[in-house]
């Protein structure tokens, strides 16, 4: 039986009216006339060398195919979760995303009192923006919740960027709505049949997050010194 989720009515006027756009291959959001990079763009710089090594190893064509497949898998699974939470009829009929959704559903059912779902936010303190999967209570604690898909079970050391990403969303929410996020949660479902839930605290990832943001700005300025203006 499908769960009926409760939604919290937030002051939507505090949220930005922007969808973001690609600039030189990087996603930026217009926040009060300033270009804020997306948190996924910022953290993607960290993995650039590893990604290129992987591409070189398996070849560009295979790498492009696998990245496209993974992106479609993630998008379809996210859509099923979003539609389930909203009480909508699922529009996705793919065998793989449906299978992944069934695996992760018991964890999604531990969510309630939804504050944000696929919501764009920003942080003026961090000068970044992004679209959060979900902010809600997870087992009774207000949490930033991110839904991830993978080929196989992940070791925690492989996914520190996920914890930094959700910590960034926590900072954004706290700035915009003045309410503390109690924990960050990663729900990761894999094609090997595993489901992992990682529950962490924002404070443990703020230092590496800030370093990653500074590194991105330095990297981007080197690429294009005249196209980005910081406060």
PDB file of C-alpha atoms in Angstrom:
ATOM      1  CA  UNK A   1       0.000   0.000   0.000  1.00  0.00           C
ATOM      2  CA  UNK A   2       1.352   3.420  -0.958  1.00  0.00           C
ATOM      3  CA  UNK A   3       2.201   5.786   1.865  1.00  0.00           C
ATOM      4  CA  UNK A   4       0.593   9.222   1.987  1.00  0.00           C
ATOM      5  CA  UNK A   5       3.239  11.835   2.694  1.00  0.00           C
ATOM      6  CA  UNK A   6       2.633  15.071   4.561  1.00  0.00           C
ATOM      7  CA  UNK A   7       3.955  18.315   3.035  1.00  0.00           C
ATOM      8  CA  UNK A   8       5.074  21.377   5.023  1.00  0.00           C
ATOM      9  CA  UNK A   9       4.043  24.742   3.559  1.00  0.00           C
ATOM     10  CA  UNK A  10       7.188  26.879   3.226  1.00  0.00           C
ATOM     11  CA  UNK A  11       7.463  30.545   2.246  1.00  0.00           C
ATOM     12  CA  UNK A  12       8.242  30.021  -1.457  1.00  0.00           C
ATOM     13  CA  UNK A  13       9.090  33.710  -1.873  1.00  0.00           C
ATOM     14  CA  UNK A  14      12.446  32.956  -0.233  1.00  0.00           C
ATOM     15  CA  UNK A  15      13.394  30.630  -3.088  1.00  0.00           C
ATOM     16  CA  UNK A  16      15.121  31.877  -6.245  1.00  0.00           C
ATOM     17  CA  UNK A  17      13.315  32.110  -9.576  1.00  0.00           C
ATOM     18  CA  UNK A  18      16.009  30.567 -11.749  1.00  0.00           C
ATOM     19  CA  UNK A  19      16.598  27.320 -13.612  1.00  0.00           C
ATOM     20  CA  UNK A  20      20.307  27.617 -14.196  1.00  0.00           C
ATOM     21  CA  UNK A  21      22.217  27.541 -17.462  1.00  0.00           C
ATOM     22  CA  UNK A  22      25.397  26.072 -18.885  1.00  0.00           C
ATOM     23  CA  UNK A  23      28.359  28.429 -19.355  1.00  0.00           C
ATOM     24  CA  UNK A  24      31.508  26.934 -20.897  1.00  0.00           C
ATOM     25  CA  UNK A  25      30.293  23.481 -19.869  1.00  0.00           C
ATOM     26  CA  UNK A  26      29.606  24.502 -16.252  1.00  0.00           C
ATOM     27  CA  UNK A  27      26.161  25.065 -14.732  1.00  0.00           C
ATOM     28  CA  UNK A  28      25.506  28.437 -13.098  1.00  0.00           C
ATOM     29  CA  UNK A  29      22.444  29.977 -11.456  1.00  0.00           C
ATOM     30  CA  UNK A  30      21.596  33.675 -11.581  1.00  0.00           C
ATOM     31  CA  UNK A  31      21.185  34.784  -7.967  1.00  0.00           C
ATOM     32  CA  UNK A  32      20.430  38.503  -7.641  1.00  0.00           C
ATOM     33  CA  UNK A  33      22.482  39.238 -10.738  1.00  0.00           C
ATOM     34  CA  UNK A  34      25.460  37.110  -9.690  1.00  0.00           C
ATOM     35  CA  UNK A  35      26.494  33.799 -11.260  1.00  0.00           C
ATOM     36  CA  UNK A  36      26.599  31.061  -8.610  1.00  0.00           C
ATOM     37  CA  UNK A  37      27.993  27.693  -9.742  1.00  0.00           C
ATOM     38  CA  UNK A  38      25.950  24.587  -9.016  1.00  0.00           C
ATOM     39  CA  UNK A  39      27.268  22.399  -6.222  1.00  0.00           C
ATOM     40  CA  UNK A  40      27.449  19.404  -8.582  1.00  0.00           C
ATOM     41  CA  UNK A  41      29.592  21.458 -10.975  1.00  0.00           C
ATOM     42  CA  UNK A  42      31.870  22.516  -8.108  1.00  0.00           C
ATOM     43  CA  UNK A  43      32.366  18.971  -6.837  1.00  0.00           C
ATOM     44  CA  UNK A  44      32.732  17.568 -10.349  1.00  0.00           C
ATOM     45  CA  UNK A  45      36.108  19.302 -10.666  1.00  0.00           C
ATOM     46  CA  UNK A  46      37.479  17.029  -7.932  1.00  0.00           C
ATOM     47  CA  UNK A  47      36.783  13.905  -9.970  1.00  0.00           C
ATOM     48  CA  UNK A  48      38.021  15.267 -13.283  1.00  0.00           C
ATOM     49  CA  UNK A  49      41.424  13.530 -13.227  1.00  0.00           C
ATOM     50  CA  UNK A  50      39.936  10.195 -12.112  1.00  0.00           C
ATOM     51  CA  UNK A  51      37.220  10.458 -14.735  1.00  0.00           C
ATOM     52  CA  UNK A  52      39.749  11.093 -17.488  1.00  0.00           C
ATOM     53  CA  UNK A  53      41.825   8.121 -16.341  1.00  0.00           C
ATOM     54  CA  UNK A  54      38.708   5.944 -16.506  1.00  0.00           C
ATOM     55  CA  UNK A  55      37.865   7.298 -19.980  1.00  0.00           C
ATOM     56  CA  UNK A  56      41.388   6.590 -21.217  1.00  0.00           C
ATOM     57  CA  UNK A  57      41.196   3.065 -19.863  1.00  0.00           C
ATOM     58  CA  UNK A  58      37.909   1.996 -21.446  1.00  0.00           C
ATOM     59  CA  UNK A  59      37.765   4.351 -24.447  1.00  0.00           C
ATOM     60  CA  UNK A  60      35.707   7.434 -25.202  1.00  0.00           C
ATOM     61  CA  UNK A  61      32.820   5.641 -26.905  1.00  0.00           C
ATOM     62  CA  UNK A  62      32.300   3.129 -24.103  1.00  0.00           C
ATOM     63  CA  UNK A  63      32.712   5.854 -21.466  1.00  0.00           C
ATOM     64  CA  UNK A  64      30.127   8.092 -23.162  1.00  0.00           C
ATOM     65  CA  UNK A  65      27.699   5.187 -23.453  1.00  0.00           C
ATOM     66  CA  UNK A  66      28.076   4.194 -19.792  1.00  0.00           C
ATOM     67  CA  UNK A  67      27.772   7.776 -18.549  1.00  0.00           C
ATOM     68  CA  UNK A  68      24.633   8.251 -20.612  1.00  0.00           C
ATOM     69  CA  UNK A  69      23.188   4.988 -19.316  1.00  0.00           C
ATOM     70  CA  UNK A  70      23.940   5.934 -15.698  1.00  0.00           C
ATOM     71  CA  UNK A  71      22.422   9.392 -16.183  1.00  0.00           C
ATOM     72  CA  UNK A  72      19.219   7.926 -17.641  1.00  0.00           C
ATOM     73  CA  UNK A  73      19.040   5.369 -14.828  1.00  0.00           C
ATOM     74  CA  UNK A  74      19.438   8.059 -12.166  1.00  0.00           C
ATOM     75  CA  UNK A  75      16.936  10.424 -13.772  1.00  0.00           C
ATOM     76  CA  UNK A  76      14.286   7.713 -14.164  1.00  0.00           C
ATOM     77  CA  UNK A  77      14.721   6.448 -10.600  1.00  0.00           C
ATOM     78  CA  UNK A  78      14.561  10.000  -9.217  1.00  0.00           C
ATOM     79  CA  UNK A  79      11.350  10.582 -11.175  1.00  0.00           C
ATOM     80  CA  UNK A  80       9.742   7.444  -9.735  1.00  0.00           C
ATOM     81  CA  UNK A  81      10.663   8.494  -6.192  1.00  0.00           C
ATOM     82  CA  UNK A  82       9.354  12.021  -6.757  1.00  0.00           C
ATOM     83  CA  UNK A  83       6.077  10.755  -8.236  1.00  0.00           C
ATOM     84  CA  UNK A  84       5.648   8.281  -5.377  1.00  0.00           C
ATOM     85  CA  UNK A  85       6.153  10.977  -2.735  1.00  0.00           C
ATOM     86  CA  UNK A  86       3.684  13.261  -4.549  1.00  0.00           C
ATOM     87  CA  UNK A  87       1.125  10.441  -4.842  1.00  0.00           C
ATOM     88  CA  UNK A  88       1.234  10.462  -8.645  1.00  0.00           C
ATOM     89  CA  UNK A  89       0.915   7.539 -11.034  1.00  0.00           C
ATOM     90  CA  UNK A  90       4.399   6.424 -12.107  1.00  0.00           C
ATOM     91  CA  UNK A  91       5.178   7.414 -15.684  1.00  0.00           C
ATOM     92  CA  UNK A  92       8.369   5.362 -15.965  1.00  0.00           C
ATOM     93  CA  UNK A  93       8.069   1.799 -17.294  1.00  0.00           C
ATOM     94  CA  UNK A  94      11.730   0.791 -17.566  1.00  0.00           C
ATOM     95  CA  UNK A  95      12.541  -2.516 -15.882  1.00  0.00           C
ATOM     96  CA  UNK A  96      15.768  -1.264 -14.269  1.00  0.00           C
ATOM     97  CA  UNK A  97      14.458   1.963 -12.657  1.00  0.00           C
ATOM     98  CA  UNK A  98      11.299   0.171 -11.498  1.00  0.00           C
ATOM     99  CA  UNK A  99      13.449  -2.525  -9.903  1.00  0.00           C
ATOM    100  CA  UNK A 100      15.684   0.048  -8.219  1.00  0.00           C
ATOM    101  CA  UNK A 101      12.639   1.941  -6.953  1.00  0.00           C
ATOM    102  CA  UNK A 102      11.185  -1.202  -5.364  1.00  0.00           C
ATOM    103  CA  UNK A 103      14.472  -1.769  -3.557  1.00  0.00           C
ATOM    104  CA  UNK A 104      14.717   1.776  -2.205  1.00  0.00           C
ATOM    105  CA  UNK A 105      10.992   2.224  -1.408  1.00  0.00           C
ATOM    106  CA  UNK A 106      11.209   0.926   2.219  1.00  0.00           C
ATOM    107  CA  UNK A 107      13.790   3.646   2.896  1.00  0.00           C
ATOM    108  CA  UNK A 108      11.716   6.317   1.160  1.00  0.00           C
ATOM    109  CA  UNK A 109       8.823   5.277   3.415  1.00  0.00           C
ATOM    110  CA  UNK A 110      10.895   6.423   6.410  1.00  0.00           C
ATOM    111  CA  UNK A 111      10.557   9.990   5.066  1.00  0.00           C
ATOM    112  CA  UNK A 112       7.718  12.343   6.063  1.00  0.00           C
ATOM    113  CA  UNK A 113       6.837  16.009   6.517  1.00  0.00           C
ATOM    114  CA  UNK A 114       8.344  17.110   3.215  1.00  0.00           C
ATOM    115  CA  UNK A 115       9.804  20.634   3.211  1.00  0.00           C
ATOM    116  CA  UNK A 116      11.419  20.624  -0.250  1.00  0.00           C
ATOM    117  CA  UNK A 117      11.315  18.291  -3.224  1.00  0.00           C
ATOM    118  CA  UNK A 118      13.488  18.938  -6.302  1.00  0.00           C
ATOM    119  CA  UNK A 119      13.901  22.533  -5.132  1.00  0.00           C
ATOM    120  CA  UNK A 120      16.494  25.063  -6.295  1.00  0.00           C
ATOM    121  CA  UNK A 121      18.224  26.903  -3.433  1.00  0.00           C
ATOM    122  CA  UNK A 122      21.371  28.934  -2.866  1.00  0.00           C
ATOM    123  CA  UNK A 123      23.855  30.063  -0.229  1.00  0.00           C
ATOM    124  CA  UNK A 124      25.228  33.586  -0.255  1.00  0.00           C
ATOM    125  CA  UNK A 125      27.809  32.585   2.342  1.00  0.00           C
ATOM    126  CA  UNK A 126      29.180  29.813   0.137  1.00  0.00           C
ATOM    127  CA  UNK A 127      28.325  31.518  -3.196  1.00  0.00           C
ATOM    128  CA  UNK A 128      26.860  28.330  -4.665  1.00  0.00           C
ATOM    129  CA  UNK A 129      23.429  27.089  -5.697  1.00  0.00           C
ATOM    130  CA  UNK A 130      21.804  23.803  -6.635  1.00  0.00           C
ATOM    131  CA  UNK A 131      18.709  21.644  -6.765  1.00  0.00           C
ATOM    132  CA  UNK A 132      18.140  19.462  -3.706  1.00  0.00           C
ATOM    133  CA  UNK A 133      16.404  16.095  -4.037  1.00  0.00           C
ATOM    134  CA  UNK A 134      14.496  16.264  -0.766  1.00  0.00           C
ATOM    135  CA  UNK A 135      14.429  18.043   2.584  1.00  0.00           C
ATOM    136  CA  UNK A 136      12.159  16.288   5.041  1.00  0.00           C
ATOM    137  CA  UNK A 137      12.079  14.361   8.282  1.00  0.00           C
ATOM    138  CA  UNK A 138      13.913  11.047   8.042  1.00  0.00           C
ATOM    139  CA  UNK A 139      12.963   8.881  11.012  1.00  0.00           C
ATOM    140  CA  UNK A 140      11.765  12.023  12.760  1.00  0.00           C
ATOM    141  CA  UNK A 141      14.837  14.228  12.169  1.00  0.00           C
ATOM    142  CA  UNK A 142      14.895  17.137   9.702  1.00  0.00           C
ATOM    143  CA  UNK A 143      17.296  15.991   6.996  1.00  0.00           C
ATOM    144  CA  UNK A 144      18.693  16.735   3.593  1.00  0.00           C
ATOM    145  CA  UNK A 145      18.069  13.515   1.671  1.00  0.00           C
ATOM    146  CA  UNK A 146      19.769  12.646  -1.610  1.00  0.00           C
ATOM    147  CA  UNK A 147      18.813   9.673  -3.766  1.00  0.00           C
ATOM    148  CA  UNK A 148      21.667   8.011  -5.650  1.00  0.00           C
ATOM    149  CA  UNK A 149      21.997   5.079  -8.038  1.00  0.00           C
ATOM    150  CA  UNK A 150      25.091   3.032  -8.841  1.00  0.00           C
ATOM    151  CA  UNK A 151      26.280  -0.160 -10.513  1.00  0.00           C
ATOM    152  CA  UNK A 152      27.333  -1.774  -7.236  1.00  0.00           C
ATOM    153  CA  UNK A 153      27.608  -1.194  -3.503  1.00  0.00           C
ATOM    154  CA  UNK A 154      29.853   1.757  -2.635  1.00  0.00           C
ATOM    155  CA  UNK A 155      32.462   2.114   0.056  1.00  0.00           C
ATOM    156  CA  UNK A 156      31.961   5.183   2.208  1.00  0.00           C
ATOM    157  CA  UNK A 157      35.401   6.535   1.301  1.00  0.00           C
ATOM    158  CA  UNK A 158      34.343   6.699  -2.368  1.00  0.00           C
ATOM    159  CA  UNK A 159      31.419   9.056  -1.805  1.00  0.00           C
ATOM    160  CA  UNK A 160      32.683  11.934   0.353  1.00  0.00           C
ATOM    161  CA  UNK A 161      31.506  14.286  -2.403  1.00  0.00           C
ATOM    162  CA  UNK A 162      27.915  13.117  -1.729  1.00  0.00           C
ATOM    163  CA  UNK A 163      28.260  14.213   1.894  1.00  0.00           C
ATOM    164  CA  UNK A 164      29.694  17.560   0.853  1.00  0.00           C
ATOM    165  CA  UNK A 165      26.846  18.015  -1.641  1.00  0.00           C
ATOM    166  CA  UNK A 166      24.145  17.403   0.959  1.00  0.00           C
ATOM    167  CA  UNK A 167      25.995  19.599   3.472  1.00  0.00           C
ATOM    168  CA  UNK A 168      25.857  22.406   0.912  1.00  0.00           C
ATOM    169  CA  UNK A 169      22.099  21.964   0.579  1.00  0.00           C
ATOM    170  CA  UNK A 170      21.792  22.006   4.377  1.00  0.00           C
ATOM    171  CA  UNK A 171      23.626  25.330   4.488  1.00  0.00           C
ATOM    172  CA  UNK A 172      21.361  26.727   1.761  1.00  0.00           C
ATOM    173  CA  UNK A 173      18.200  25.693   3.593  1.00  0.00           C
ATOM    174  CA  UNK A 174      19.398  27.047   6.932  1.00  0.00           C
ATOM    175  CA  UNK A 175      20.252  30.426   5.397  1.00  0.00           C
ATOM    176  CA  UNK A 176      16.955  30.723   3.540  1.00  0.00           C
ATOM    177  CA  UNK A 177      14.560  29.440   6.201  1.00  0.00           C
ATOM    178  CA  UNK A 178      16.448  29.877   9.486  1.00  0.00           C
ATOM    179  CA  UNK A 179      15.886  26.314  10.661  1.00  0.00           C
ATOM    180  CA  UNK A 180      18.667  23.865  11.479  1.00  0.00           C
ATOM    181  CA  UNK A 181      19.129  20.659   9.503  1.00  0.00           C
ATOM    182  CA  UNK A 182      19.719  17.825  11.983  1.00  0.00           C
ATOM    183  CA  UNK A 183      21.386  15.359   9.618  1.00  0.00           C
ATOM    184  CA  UNK A 184      22.306  14.587   6.025  1.00  0.00           C
ATOM    185  CA  UNK A 185      21.174  11.316   4.462  1.00  0.00           C
ATOM    186  CA  UNK A 186      22.305   9.462   1.342  1.00  0.00           C
ATOM    187  CA  UNK A 187      20.035   6.683   0.091  1.00  0.00           C
ATOM    188  CA  UNK A 188      21.986   4.724  -2.508  1.00  0.00           C
ATOM    189  CA  UNK A 189      20.491   1.864  -4.515  1.00  0.00           C
ATOM    190  CA  UNK A 190      22.647  -0.242  -6.830  1.00  0.00           C
ATOM    191  CA  UNK A 191      22.130  -2.602  -9.721  1.00  0.00           C
ATOM    192  CA  UNK A 192      23.700  -5.425  -7.679  1.00  0.00           C
ATOM    193  CA  UNK A 193      20.603  -5.327  -5.423  1.00  0.00           C
ATOM    194  CA  UNK A 194      22.169  -3.464  -2.497  1.00  0.00           C
ATOM    195  CA  UNK A 195      20.632  -0.468  -0.758  1.00  0.00           C
ATOM    196  CA  UNK A 196      22.741   1.683   1.545  1.00  0.00           C
ATOM    197  CA  UNK A 197      21.694   4.525   3.814  1.00  0.00           C
ATOM    198  CA  UNK A 198      24.410   6.837   5.087  1.00  0.00           C
ATOM    199  CA  UNK A 199      23.445   9.238   7.890  1.00  0.00           C
ATOM    200  CA  UNK A 200      25.957  12.000   8.663  1.00  0.00           C
ATOM    201  CA  UNK A 201      26.274  15.494  10.163  1.00  0.00           C
ATOM    202  CA  UNK A 202      26.826  18.625   8.107  1.00  0.00           C
ATOM    203  CA  UNK A 203      29.523  19.988  10.421  1.00  0.00           C
ATOM    204  CA  UNK A 204      31.904  17.159   9.529  1.00  0.00           C
ATOM    205  CA  UNK A 205      32.019  18.176   5.855  1.00  0.00           C
ATOM    206  CA  UNK A 206      31.974  21.969   5.854  1.00  0.00           C
ATOM    207  CA  UNK A 207      35.753  22.424   5.788  1.00  0.00           C
ATOM    208  CA  UNK A 208      36.351  20.160   2.758  1.00  0.00           C
ATOM    209  CA  UNK A 209      33.280  21.697   1.111  1.00  0.00           C
ATOM    210  CA  UNK A 210      34.649  25.227   1.486  1.00  0.00           C
ATOM    211  CA  UNK A 211      38.012  24.099   0.118  1.00  0.00           C
ATOM    212  CA  UNK A 212      36.296  22.525  -2.893  1.00  0.00           C
ATOM    213  CA  UNK A 213      34.404  25.742  -3.583  1.00  0.00           C
ATOM    214  CA  UNK A 214      37.600  27.814  -3.387  1.00  0.00           C
ATOM    215  CA  UNK A 215      39.386  25.330  -5.659  1.00  0.00           C
ATOM    216  CA  UNK A 216      36.580  25.564  -8.214  1.00  0.00           C
ATOM    217  CA  UNK A 217      36.687  29.361  -8.351  1.00  0.00           C
ATOM    218  CA  UNK A 218      40.457  29.294  -8.830  1.00  0.00           C
ATOM    219  CA  UNK A 219      40.126  26.656 -11.549  1.00  0.00           C
ATOM    220  CA  UNK A 220      37.362  28.545 -13.352  1.00  0.00           C
ATOM    221  CA  UNK A 221      39.180  31.870 -13.183  1.00  0.00           C
ATOM    222  CA  UNK A 222      42.228  30.291 -14.762  1.00  0.00           C
ATOM    223  CA  UNK A 223      40.060  29.006 -17.601  1.00  0.00           C
ATOM    224  CA  UNK A 224      38.152  32.224 -18.079  1.00  0.00           C
ATOM    225  CA  UNK A 225      39.329  35.150 -15.993  1.00  0.00           C
ATOM    226  CA  UNK A 226      36.953  37.716 -17.475  1.00  0.00           C
ATOM    227  CA  UNK A 227      33.632  35.876 -17.220  1.00  0.00           C
ATOM    228  CA  UNK A 228      33.050  35.407 -13.525  1.00  0.00           C
ATOM    229  CA  UNK A 229      32.647  38.065 -10.875  1.00  0.00           C
ATOM    230  CA  UNK A 230      32.707  37.274  -7.200  1.00  0.00           C
ATOM    231  CA  UNK A 231      31.409  39.324  -4.327  1.00  0.00           C
TER     232      UNK A 231
END
